[in-house]
PDB file of C-alpha atoms in Angstrom:
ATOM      1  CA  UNK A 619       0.000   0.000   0.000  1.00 72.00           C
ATOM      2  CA  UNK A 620       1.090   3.689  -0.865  1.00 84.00           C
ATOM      3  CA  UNK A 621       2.006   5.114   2.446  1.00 89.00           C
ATOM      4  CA  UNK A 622       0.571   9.058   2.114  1.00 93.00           C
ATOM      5  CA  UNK A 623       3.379   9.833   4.663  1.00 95.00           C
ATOM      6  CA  UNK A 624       6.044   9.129   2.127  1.00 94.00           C
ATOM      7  CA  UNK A 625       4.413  11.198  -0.743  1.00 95.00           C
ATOM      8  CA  UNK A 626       4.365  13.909   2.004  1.00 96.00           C
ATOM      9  CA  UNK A 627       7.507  13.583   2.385  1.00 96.00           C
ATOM     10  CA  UNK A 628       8.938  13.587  -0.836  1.00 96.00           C
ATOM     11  CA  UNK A 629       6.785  16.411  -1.623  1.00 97.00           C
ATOM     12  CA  UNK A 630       8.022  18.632   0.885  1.00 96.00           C
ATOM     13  CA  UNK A 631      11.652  17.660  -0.082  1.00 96.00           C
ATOM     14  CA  UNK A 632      11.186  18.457  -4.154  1.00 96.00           C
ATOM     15  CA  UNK A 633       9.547  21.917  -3.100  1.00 96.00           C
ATOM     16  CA  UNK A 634      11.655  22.721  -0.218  1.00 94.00           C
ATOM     17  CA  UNK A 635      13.788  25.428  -1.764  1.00 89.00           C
ATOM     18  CA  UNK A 636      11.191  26.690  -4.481  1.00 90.00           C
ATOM     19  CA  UNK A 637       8.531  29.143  -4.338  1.00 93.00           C
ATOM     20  CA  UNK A 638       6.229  26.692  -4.652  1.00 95.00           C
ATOM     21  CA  UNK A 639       4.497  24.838  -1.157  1.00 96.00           C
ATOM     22  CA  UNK A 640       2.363  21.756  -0.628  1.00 96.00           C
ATOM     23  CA  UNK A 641      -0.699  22.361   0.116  1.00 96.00           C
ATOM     24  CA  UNK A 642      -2.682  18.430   0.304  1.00 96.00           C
ATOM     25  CA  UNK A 643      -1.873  14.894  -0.385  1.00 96.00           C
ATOM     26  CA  UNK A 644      -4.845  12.280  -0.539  1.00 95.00           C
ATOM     27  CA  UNK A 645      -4.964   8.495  -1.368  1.00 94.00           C
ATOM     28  CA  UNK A 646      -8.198   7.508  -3.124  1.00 93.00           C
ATOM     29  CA  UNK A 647      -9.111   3.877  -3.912  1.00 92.00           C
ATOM     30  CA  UNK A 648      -7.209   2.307  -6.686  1.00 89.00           C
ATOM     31  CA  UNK A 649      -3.927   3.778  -5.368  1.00 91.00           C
ATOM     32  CA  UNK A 650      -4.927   7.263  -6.643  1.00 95.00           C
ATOM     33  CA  UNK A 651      -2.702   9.969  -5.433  1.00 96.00           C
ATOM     34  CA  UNK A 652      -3.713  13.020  -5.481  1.00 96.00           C
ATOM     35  CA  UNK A 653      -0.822  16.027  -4.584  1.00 97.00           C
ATOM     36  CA  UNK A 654      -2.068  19.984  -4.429  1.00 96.00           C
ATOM     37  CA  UNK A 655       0.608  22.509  -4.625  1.00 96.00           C
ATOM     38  CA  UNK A 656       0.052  26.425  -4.259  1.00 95.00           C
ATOM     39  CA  UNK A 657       2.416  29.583  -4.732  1.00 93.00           C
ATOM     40  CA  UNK A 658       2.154  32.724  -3.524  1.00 90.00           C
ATOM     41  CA  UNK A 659       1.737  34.130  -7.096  1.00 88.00           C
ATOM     42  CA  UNK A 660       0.986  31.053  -9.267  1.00 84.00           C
ATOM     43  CA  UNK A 661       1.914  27.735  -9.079  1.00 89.00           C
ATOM     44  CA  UNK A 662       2.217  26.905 -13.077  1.00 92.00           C
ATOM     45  CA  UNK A 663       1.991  23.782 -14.944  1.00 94.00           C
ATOM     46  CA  UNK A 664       5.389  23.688 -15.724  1.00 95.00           C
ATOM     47  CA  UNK A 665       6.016  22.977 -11.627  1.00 95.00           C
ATOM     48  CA  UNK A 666       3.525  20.215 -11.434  1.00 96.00           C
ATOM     49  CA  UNK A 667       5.119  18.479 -14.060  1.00 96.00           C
ATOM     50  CA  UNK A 668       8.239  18.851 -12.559  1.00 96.00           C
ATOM     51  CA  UNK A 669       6.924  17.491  -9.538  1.00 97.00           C
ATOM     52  CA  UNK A 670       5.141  15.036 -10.915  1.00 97.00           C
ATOM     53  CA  UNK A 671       8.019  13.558 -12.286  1.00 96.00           C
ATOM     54  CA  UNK A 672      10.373  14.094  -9.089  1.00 97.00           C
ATOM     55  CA  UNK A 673       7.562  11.587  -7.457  1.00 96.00           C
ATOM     56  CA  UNK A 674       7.438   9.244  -9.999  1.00 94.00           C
ATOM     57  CA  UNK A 675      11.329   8.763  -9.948  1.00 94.00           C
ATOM     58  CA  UNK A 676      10.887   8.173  -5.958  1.00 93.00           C
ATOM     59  CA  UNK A 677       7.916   5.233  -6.198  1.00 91.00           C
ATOM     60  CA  UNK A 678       8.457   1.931  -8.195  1.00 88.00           C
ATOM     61  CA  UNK A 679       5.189   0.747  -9.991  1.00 84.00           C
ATOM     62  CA  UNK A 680       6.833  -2.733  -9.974  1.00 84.00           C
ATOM     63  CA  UNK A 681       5.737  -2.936  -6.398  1.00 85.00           C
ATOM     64  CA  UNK A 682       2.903  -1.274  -6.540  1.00 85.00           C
ATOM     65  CA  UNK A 683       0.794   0.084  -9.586  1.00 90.00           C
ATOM     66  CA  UNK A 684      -0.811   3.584  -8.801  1.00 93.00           C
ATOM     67  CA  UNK A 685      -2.336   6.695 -11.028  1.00 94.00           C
ATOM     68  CA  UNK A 686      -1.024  10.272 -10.315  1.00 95.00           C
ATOM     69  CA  UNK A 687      -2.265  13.209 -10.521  1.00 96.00           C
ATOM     70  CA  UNK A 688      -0.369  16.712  -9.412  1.00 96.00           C
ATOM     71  CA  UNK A 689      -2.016  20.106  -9.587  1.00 95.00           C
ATOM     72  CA  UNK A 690      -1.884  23.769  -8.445  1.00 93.00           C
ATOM     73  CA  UNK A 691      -4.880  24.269  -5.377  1.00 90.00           C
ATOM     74  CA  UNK A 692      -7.167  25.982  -7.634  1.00 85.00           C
ATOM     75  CA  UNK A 693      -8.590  29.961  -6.907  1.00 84.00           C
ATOM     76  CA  UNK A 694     -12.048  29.097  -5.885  1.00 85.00           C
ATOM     77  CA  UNK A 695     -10.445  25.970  -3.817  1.00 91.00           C
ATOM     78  CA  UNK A 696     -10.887  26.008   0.416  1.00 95.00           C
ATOM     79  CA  UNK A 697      -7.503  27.436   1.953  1.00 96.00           C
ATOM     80  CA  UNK A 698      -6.076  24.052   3.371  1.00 94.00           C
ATOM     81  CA  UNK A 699      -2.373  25.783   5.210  1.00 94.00           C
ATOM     82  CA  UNK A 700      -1.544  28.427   6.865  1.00 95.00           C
ATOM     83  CA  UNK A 701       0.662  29.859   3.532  1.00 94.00           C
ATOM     84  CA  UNK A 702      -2.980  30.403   1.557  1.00 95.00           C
ATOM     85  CA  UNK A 703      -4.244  32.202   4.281  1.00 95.00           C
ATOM     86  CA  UNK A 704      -0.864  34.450   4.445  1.00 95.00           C
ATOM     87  CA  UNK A 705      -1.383  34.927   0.688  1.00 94.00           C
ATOM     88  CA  UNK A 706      -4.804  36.464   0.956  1.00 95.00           C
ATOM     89  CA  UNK A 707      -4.509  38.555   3.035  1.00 96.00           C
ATOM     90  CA  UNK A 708      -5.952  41.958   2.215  1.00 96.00           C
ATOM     91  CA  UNK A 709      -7.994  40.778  -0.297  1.00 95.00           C
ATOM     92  CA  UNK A 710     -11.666  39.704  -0.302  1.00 96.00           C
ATOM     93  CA  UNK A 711     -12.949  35.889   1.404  1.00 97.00           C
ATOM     94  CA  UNK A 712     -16.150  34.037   2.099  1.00 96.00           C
ATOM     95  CA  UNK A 713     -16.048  32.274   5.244  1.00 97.00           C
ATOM     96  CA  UNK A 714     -18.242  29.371   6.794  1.00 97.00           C
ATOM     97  CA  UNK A 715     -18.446  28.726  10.015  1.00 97.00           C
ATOM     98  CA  UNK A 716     -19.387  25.456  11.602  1.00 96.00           C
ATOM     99  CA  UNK A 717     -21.979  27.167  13.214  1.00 96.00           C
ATOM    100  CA  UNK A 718     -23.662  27.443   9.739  1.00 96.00           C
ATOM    101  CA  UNK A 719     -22.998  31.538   9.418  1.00 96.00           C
ATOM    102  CA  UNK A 720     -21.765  32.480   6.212  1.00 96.00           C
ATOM    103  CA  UNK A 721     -20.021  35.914   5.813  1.00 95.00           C
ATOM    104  CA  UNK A 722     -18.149  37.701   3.253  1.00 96.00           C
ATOM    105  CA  UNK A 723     -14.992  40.470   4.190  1.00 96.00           C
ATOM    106  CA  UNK A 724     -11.401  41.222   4.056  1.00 97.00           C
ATOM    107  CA  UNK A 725      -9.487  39.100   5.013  1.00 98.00           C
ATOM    108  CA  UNK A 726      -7.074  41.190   7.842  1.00 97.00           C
ATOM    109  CA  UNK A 727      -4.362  38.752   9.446  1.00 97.00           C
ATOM    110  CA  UNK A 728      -3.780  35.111   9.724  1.00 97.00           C
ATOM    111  CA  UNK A 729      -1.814  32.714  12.245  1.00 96.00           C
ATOM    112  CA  UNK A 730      -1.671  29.661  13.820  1.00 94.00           C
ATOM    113  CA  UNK A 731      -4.434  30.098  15.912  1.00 92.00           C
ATOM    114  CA  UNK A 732      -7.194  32.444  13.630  1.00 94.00           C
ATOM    115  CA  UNK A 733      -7.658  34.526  11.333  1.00 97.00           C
ATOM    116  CA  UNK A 734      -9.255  38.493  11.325  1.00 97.00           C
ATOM    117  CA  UNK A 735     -11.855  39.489   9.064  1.00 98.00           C
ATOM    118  CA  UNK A 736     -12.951  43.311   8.372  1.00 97.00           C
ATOM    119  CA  UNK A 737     -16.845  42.948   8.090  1.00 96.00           C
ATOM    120  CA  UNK A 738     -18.678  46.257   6.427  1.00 92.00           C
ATOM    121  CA  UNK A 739     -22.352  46.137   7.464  1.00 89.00           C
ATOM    122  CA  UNK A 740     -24.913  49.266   7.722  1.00 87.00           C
ATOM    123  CA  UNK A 741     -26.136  50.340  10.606  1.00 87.00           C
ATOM    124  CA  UNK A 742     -28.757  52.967  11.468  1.00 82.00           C
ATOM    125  CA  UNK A 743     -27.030  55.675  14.147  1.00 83.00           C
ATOM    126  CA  UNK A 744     -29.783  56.613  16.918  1.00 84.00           C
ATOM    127  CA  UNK A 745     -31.377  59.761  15.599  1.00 81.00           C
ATOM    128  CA  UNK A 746     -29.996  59.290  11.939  1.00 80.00           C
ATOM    129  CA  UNK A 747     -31.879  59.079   8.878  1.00 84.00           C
ATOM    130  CA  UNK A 748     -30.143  57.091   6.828  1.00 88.00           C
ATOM    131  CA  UNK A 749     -27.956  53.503   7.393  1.00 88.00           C
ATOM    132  CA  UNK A 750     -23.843  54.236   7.414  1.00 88.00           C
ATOM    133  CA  UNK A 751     -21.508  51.775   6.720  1.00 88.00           C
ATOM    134  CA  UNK A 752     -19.507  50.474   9.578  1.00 90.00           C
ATOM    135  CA  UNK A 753     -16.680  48.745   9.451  1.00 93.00           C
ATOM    136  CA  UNK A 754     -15.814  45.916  12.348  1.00 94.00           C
ATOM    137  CA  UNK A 755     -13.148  43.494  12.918  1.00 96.00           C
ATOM    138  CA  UNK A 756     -13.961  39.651  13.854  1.00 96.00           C
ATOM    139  CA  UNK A 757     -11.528  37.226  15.408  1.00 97.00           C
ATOM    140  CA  UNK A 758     -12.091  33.338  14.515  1.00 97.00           C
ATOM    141  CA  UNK A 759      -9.962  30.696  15.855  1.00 95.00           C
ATOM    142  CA  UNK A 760      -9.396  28.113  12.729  1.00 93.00           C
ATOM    143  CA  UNK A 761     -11.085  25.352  14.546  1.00 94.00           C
ATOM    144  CA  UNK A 762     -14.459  27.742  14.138  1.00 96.00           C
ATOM    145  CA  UNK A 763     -14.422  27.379  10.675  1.00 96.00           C
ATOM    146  CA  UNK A 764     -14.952  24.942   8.129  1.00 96.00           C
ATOM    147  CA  UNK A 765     -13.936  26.823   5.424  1.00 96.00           C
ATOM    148  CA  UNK A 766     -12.328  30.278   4.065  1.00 97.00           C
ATOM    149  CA  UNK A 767     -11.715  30.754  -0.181  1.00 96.00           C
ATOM    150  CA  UNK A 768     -10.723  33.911  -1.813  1.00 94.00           C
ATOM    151  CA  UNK A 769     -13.928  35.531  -2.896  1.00 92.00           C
ATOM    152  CA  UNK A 770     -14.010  36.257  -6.792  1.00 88.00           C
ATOM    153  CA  UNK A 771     -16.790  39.217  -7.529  1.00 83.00           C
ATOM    154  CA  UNK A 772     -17.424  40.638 -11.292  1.00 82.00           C
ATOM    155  CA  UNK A 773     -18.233  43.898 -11.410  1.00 73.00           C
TER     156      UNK A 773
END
């Protein structure tokens, strides 16, 4: 059996002094591996062949047969690592929580333990005619959420 722990690992070794970072390994049924890489502009094709390849030179299909597929975490794809989350910051992300709330704002700062999101919402002052916009700041820890992805609006 393919042990996920060694793709991991040979992952993280291939990309350890590029740009690029890995972002998910899964094992499917029928020995399909699956590897996600990211960048903090643009992971290209040109990388996940490369990596691709680096993999295939470290597994022997003589001992076991297995399908592979490599690819760049795509832009409407859940942040999975810390790195996404560092990469989007300042920009624009839908979050759910597991509470079942779904919001939209900018995404503020992001560490181990959370993440900040600037939330505009209108609000009526007392005495006012007419709703303002106010800005506010929420705190989530990332075991609150189930997911965050970068928001993509046409205007």
């Amino acid at each position: 059996m393919i042990d996920k722990n060694s793709i991991v690992r040979f992952a993280e070794e291939k990309l350890a002094d590029g740009e690029n970072y890995l972002v998910d390994v899964t094992i499917k049924p029928g020995n399909l591996i699956v590897v996600e890489i990211d960048n903090d502009e643009a992971a290209s094709i040109d990388d996940c062949v490369e990596l691709s390849r680096y993999l295939e030179e470290q597994l022997d299909r003589d001992v076991e047969d297995y399908e592979l597929e490599v690819g760049s975490a795509g832009i409407t794809s859940p942040f999975k690592v810390l790195r996404q989350y560092l990469k989007n910051v300042g920009k624009e992300v839908e979050i759910l929580l597991k509470s079942g709330v779904k919001l939209t704002g900018i995404l503020k700062s992001a560490d181990e333990n959370g993440l900040v999101v600037t939330i505009e919402k209108k609000e009526k002052p007392e005495g006012a005619k007419r709703k303002i916009t106010v800005q506010e700041d929420h705190s989530y820890t990332l075991d609150e959420i189930k997911y965050t992805k970068y928001l993509i609006r046409f205007k």
